[in-house]
Structure formats: C-alpha cells, structure tokens
GROMACS .gro file of C-alpha atoms in nm:
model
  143
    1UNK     CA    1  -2.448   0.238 -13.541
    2UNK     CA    2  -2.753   0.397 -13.449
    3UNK     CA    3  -2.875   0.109 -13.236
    4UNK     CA    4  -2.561   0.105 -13.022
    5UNK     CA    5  -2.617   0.509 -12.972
    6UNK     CA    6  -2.958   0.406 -12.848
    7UNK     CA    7  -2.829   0.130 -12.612
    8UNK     CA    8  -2.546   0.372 -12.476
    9UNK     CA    9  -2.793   0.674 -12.416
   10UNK     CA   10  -3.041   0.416 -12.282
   11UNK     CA   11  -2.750   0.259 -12.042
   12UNK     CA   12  -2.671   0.611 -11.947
   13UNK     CA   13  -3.061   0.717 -11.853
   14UNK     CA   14  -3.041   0.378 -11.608
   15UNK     CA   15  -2.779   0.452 -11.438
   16UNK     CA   16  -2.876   0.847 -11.405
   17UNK     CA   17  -3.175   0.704 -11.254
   18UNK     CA   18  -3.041   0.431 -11.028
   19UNK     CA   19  -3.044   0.540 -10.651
   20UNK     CA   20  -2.680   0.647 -10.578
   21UNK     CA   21  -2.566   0.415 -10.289
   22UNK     CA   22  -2.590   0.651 -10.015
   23UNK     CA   23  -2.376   0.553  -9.668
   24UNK     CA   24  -2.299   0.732  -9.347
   25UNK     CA   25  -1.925   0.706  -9.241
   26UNK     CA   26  -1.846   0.731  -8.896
   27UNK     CA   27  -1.491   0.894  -8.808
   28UNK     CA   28  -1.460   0.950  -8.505
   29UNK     CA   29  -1.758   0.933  -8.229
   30UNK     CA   30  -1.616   0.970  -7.866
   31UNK     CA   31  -2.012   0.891  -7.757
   32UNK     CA   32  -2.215   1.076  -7.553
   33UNK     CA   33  -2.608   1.103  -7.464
   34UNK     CA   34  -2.769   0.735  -7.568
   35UNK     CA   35  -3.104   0.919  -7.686
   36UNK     CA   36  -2.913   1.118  -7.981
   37UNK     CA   37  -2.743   0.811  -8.103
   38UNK     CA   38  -3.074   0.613  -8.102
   39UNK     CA   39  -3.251   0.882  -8.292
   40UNK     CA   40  -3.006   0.884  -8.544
   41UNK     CA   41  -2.939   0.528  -8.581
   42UNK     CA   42  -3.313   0.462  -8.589
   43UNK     CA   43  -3.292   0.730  -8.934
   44UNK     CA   44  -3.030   0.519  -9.065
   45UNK     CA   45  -3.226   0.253  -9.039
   46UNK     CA   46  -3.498   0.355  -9.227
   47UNK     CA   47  -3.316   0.515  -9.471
   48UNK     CA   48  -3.155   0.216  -9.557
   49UNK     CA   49  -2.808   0.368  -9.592
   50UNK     CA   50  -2.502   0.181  -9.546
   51UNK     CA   51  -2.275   0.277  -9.263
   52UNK     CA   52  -1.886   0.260  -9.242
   53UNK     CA   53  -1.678   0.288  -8.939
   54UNK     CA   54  -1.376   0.428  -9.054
   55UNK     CA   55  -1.223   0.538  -8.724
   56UNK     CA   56  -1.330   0.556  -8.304
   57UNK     CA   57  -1.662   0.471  -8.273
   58UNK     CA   58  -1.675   0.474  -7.905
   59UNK     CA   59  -1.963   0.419  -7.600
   60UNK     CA   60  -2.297   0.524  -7.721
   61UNK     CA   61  -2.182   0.524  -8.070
   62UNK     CA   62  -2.182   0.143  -8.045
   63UNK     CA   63  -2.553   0.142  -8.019
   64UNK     CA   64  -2.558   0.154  -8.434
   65UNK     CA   65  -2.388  -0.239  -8.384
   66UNK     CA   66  -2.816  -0.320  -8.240
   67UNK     CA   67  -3.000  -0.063  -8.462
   68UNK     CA   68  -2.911  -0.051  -8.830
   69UNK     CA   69  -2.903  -0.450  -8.966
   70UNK     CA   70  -2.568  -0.635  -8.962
   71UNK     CA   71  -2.593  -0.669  -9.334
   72UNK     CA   72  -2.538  -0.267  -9.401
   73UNK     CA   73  -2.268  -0.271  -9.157
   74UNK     CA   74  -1.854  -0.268  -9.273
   75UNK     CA   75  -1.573  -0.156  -9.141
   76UNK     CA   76  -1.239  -0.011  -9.219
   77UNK     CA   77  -0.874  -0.095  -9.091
   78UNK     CA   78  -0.896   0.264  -8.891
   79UNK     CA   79  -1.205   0.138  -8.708
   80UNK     CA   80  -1.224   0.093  -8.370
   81UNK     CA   81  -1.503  -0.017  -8.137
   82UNK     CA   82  -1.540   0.122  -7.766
   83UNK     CA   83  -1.732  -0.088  -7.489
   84UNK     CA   84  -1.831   0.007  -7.136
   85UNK     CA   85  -2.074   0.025  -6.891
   86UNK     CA   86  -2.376   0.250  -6.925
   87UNK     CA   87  -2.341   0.497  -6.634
   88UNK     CA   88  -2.507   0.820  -6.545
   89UNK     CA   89  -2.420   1.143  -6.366
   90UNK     CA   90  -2.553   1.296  -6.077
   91UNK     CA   91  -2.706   1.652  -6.003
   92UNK     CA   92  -2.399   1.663  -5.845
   93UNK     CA   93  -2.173   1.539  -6.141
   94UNK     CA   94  -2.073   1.236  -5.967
   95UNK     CA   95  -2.083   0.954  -6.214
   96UNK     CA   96  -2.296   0.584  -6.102
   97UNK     CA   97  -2.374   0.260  -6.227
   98UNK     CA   98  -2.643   0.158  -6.427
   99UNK     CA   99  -2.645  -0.237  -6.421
  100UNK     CA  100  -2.978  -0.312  -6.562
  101UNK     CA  101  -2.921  -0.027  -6.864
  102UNK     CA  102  -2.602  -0.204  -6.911
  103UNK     CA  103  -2.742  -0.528  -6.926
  104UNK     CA  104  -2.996  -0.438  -7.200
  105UNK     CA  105  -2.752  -0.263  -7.416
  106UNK     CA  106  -2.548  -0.579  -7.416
  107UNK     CA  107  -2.808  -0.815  -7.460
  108UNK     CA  108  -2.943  -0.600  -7.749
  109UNK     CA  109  -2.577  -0.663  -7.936
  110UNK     CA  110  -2.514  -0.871  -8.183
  111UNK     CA  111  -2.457  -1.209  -8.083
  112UNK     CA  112  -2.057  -1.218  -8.193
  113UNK     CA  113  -1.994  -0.835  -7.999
  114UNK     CA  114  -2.217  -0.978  -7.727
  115UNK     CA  115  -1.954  -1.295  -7.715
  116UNK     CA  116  -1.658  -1.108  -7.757
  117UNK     CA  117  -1.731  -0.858  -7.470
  118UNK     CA  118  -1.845  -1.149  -7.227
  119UNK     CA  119  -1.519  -1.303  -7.307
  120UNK     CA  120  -1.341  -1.000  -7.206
  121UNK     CA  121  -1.528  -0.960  -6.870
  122UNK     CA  122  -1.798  -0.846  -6.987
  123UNK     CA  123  -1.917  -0.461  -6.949
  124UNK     CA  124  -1.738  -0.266  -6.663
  125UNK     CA  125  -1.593   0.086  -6.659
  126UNK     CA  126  -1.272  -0.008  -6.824
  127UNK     CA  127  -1.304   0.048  -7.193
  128UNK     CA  128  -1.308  -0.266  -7.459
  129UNK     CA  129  -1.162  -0.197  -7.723
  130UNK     CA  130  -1.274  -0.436  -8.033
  131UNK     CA  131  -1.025  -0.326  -8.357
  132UNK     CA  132  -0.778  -0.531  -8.659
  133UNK     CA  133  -0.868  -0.871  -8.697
  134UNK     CA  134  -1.108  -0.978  -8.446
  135UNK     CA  135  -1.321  -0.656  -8.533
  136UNK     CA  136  -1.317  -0.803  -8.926
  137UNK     CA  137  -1.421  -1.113  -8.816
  138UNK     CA  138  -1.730  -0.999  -8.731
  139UNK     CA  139  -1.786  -0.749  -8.958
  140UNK     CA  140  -1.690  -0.706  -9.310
  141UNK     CA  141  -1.416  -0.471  -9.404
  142UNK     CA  142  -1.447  -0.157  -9.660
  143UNK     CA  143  -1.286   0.155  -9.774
   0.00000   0.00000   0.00000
C-alpha cells in the first residue's frame, strides 16, 4: 500500500511539473498593420505555443500561416481564413497597390495556401475566403 501512495504522489509531482500546454486562440482578427502581427507571431514562435484559429482570422492575421511552424498550427470548424492583396494608404487616405509586398507575402505561404489562392486568382482586392473542408485539408482541425 505504501508503495502505490509513493507512485501516486510521485505521478502527481510529474505532472505538477510538466509544462502546461500553453496555446494562443485566435477569435476573431479583422487584420490590420503587418508590423504588429509579425511581432507577435514572431513571439509565438519562440514561445513555442500552439495556436488555434477558432473564428475570422482575416488579412494580416494570415501572416501567422508563414511565421509560427505548420506543425503548431490547427484549426476549428468556426475558422475562417481571409486573403487579399497587401495595399497601403495614402497621406491622403486613398488606398494603392502594393504588388511586390503582395508577392512576398504569398510566396512566404505555405505551399498548400500558396496553391489554393493561385487557384483562386491569386491575390487581388477581393477577399479569399479559405473555411470547412478545404481549410481542414490543410490544416488539422481542433477544439
């Protein structure tokens, strides 16, 4: 009896001291300012957390798909991924093209999100929307 008391309090110190699985769960991201997202992503990186998309991950949120490793990537049945054209805005506010940005980000996608976009048309200002079943194949799906 004794030695089974040791082995549970023994089992119960390694998993007290096991690293808790830590993940960051994205929501909902509309996007926004690439050099944010970069920063971050490049944290999550290093960190080596996890990350779930479990709703809109849209524009510049897409940039965690080329910085934190396929592997630690999943994806629930509310996720959604959002595609366009980088663009840029004026002093004036008018919005413009930014081909060769554009062309990096999409080169610097994994190869299957780099296929299914091309197949698509490629980047443009109409939103891509990559979701259900074509978004699982590529990724794996999670709660």
């Amino acid at each position: 009896m004794a030695v089974v008391k040791a082995v549970l309090i023994l089992a119960t110190l390694c998993a007290a001291m096991a690293p808790a699985r830590a993940e960051v769960r994205i929501l909902a991201s509309p996007g926004g300012q690439v050099g944010p997202f970069l920063e971050l992503f490049d944290r999550v990186r290093e960190s080596g957390e996890r990350v779930v998309i479990d709703g809109p991950c849209l524009s510049a949120c897409t940039l965690v798909l080329s910085t934190v490793p396929s592997e630690r990537i999943c994806v629930t049945r509310r996720a959604v991924l959002g595609f366009h054209a980088a663009r840029s805005i004026d002093r004036s506010g008018r919005l413009y093209a930014e081909p060769e940005a554009s062309q990096a980000v999409l080169e610097a996608y994994p190869a299957a999100v780099r296929g299914w976009i091309s197949r698509r048309g490629g980047l443009t200002s109409r939103l891509l929307l990559l979701r259900g079943r074509e978004l699982a194949a590529i990724y794996p799906t999670c709660r």
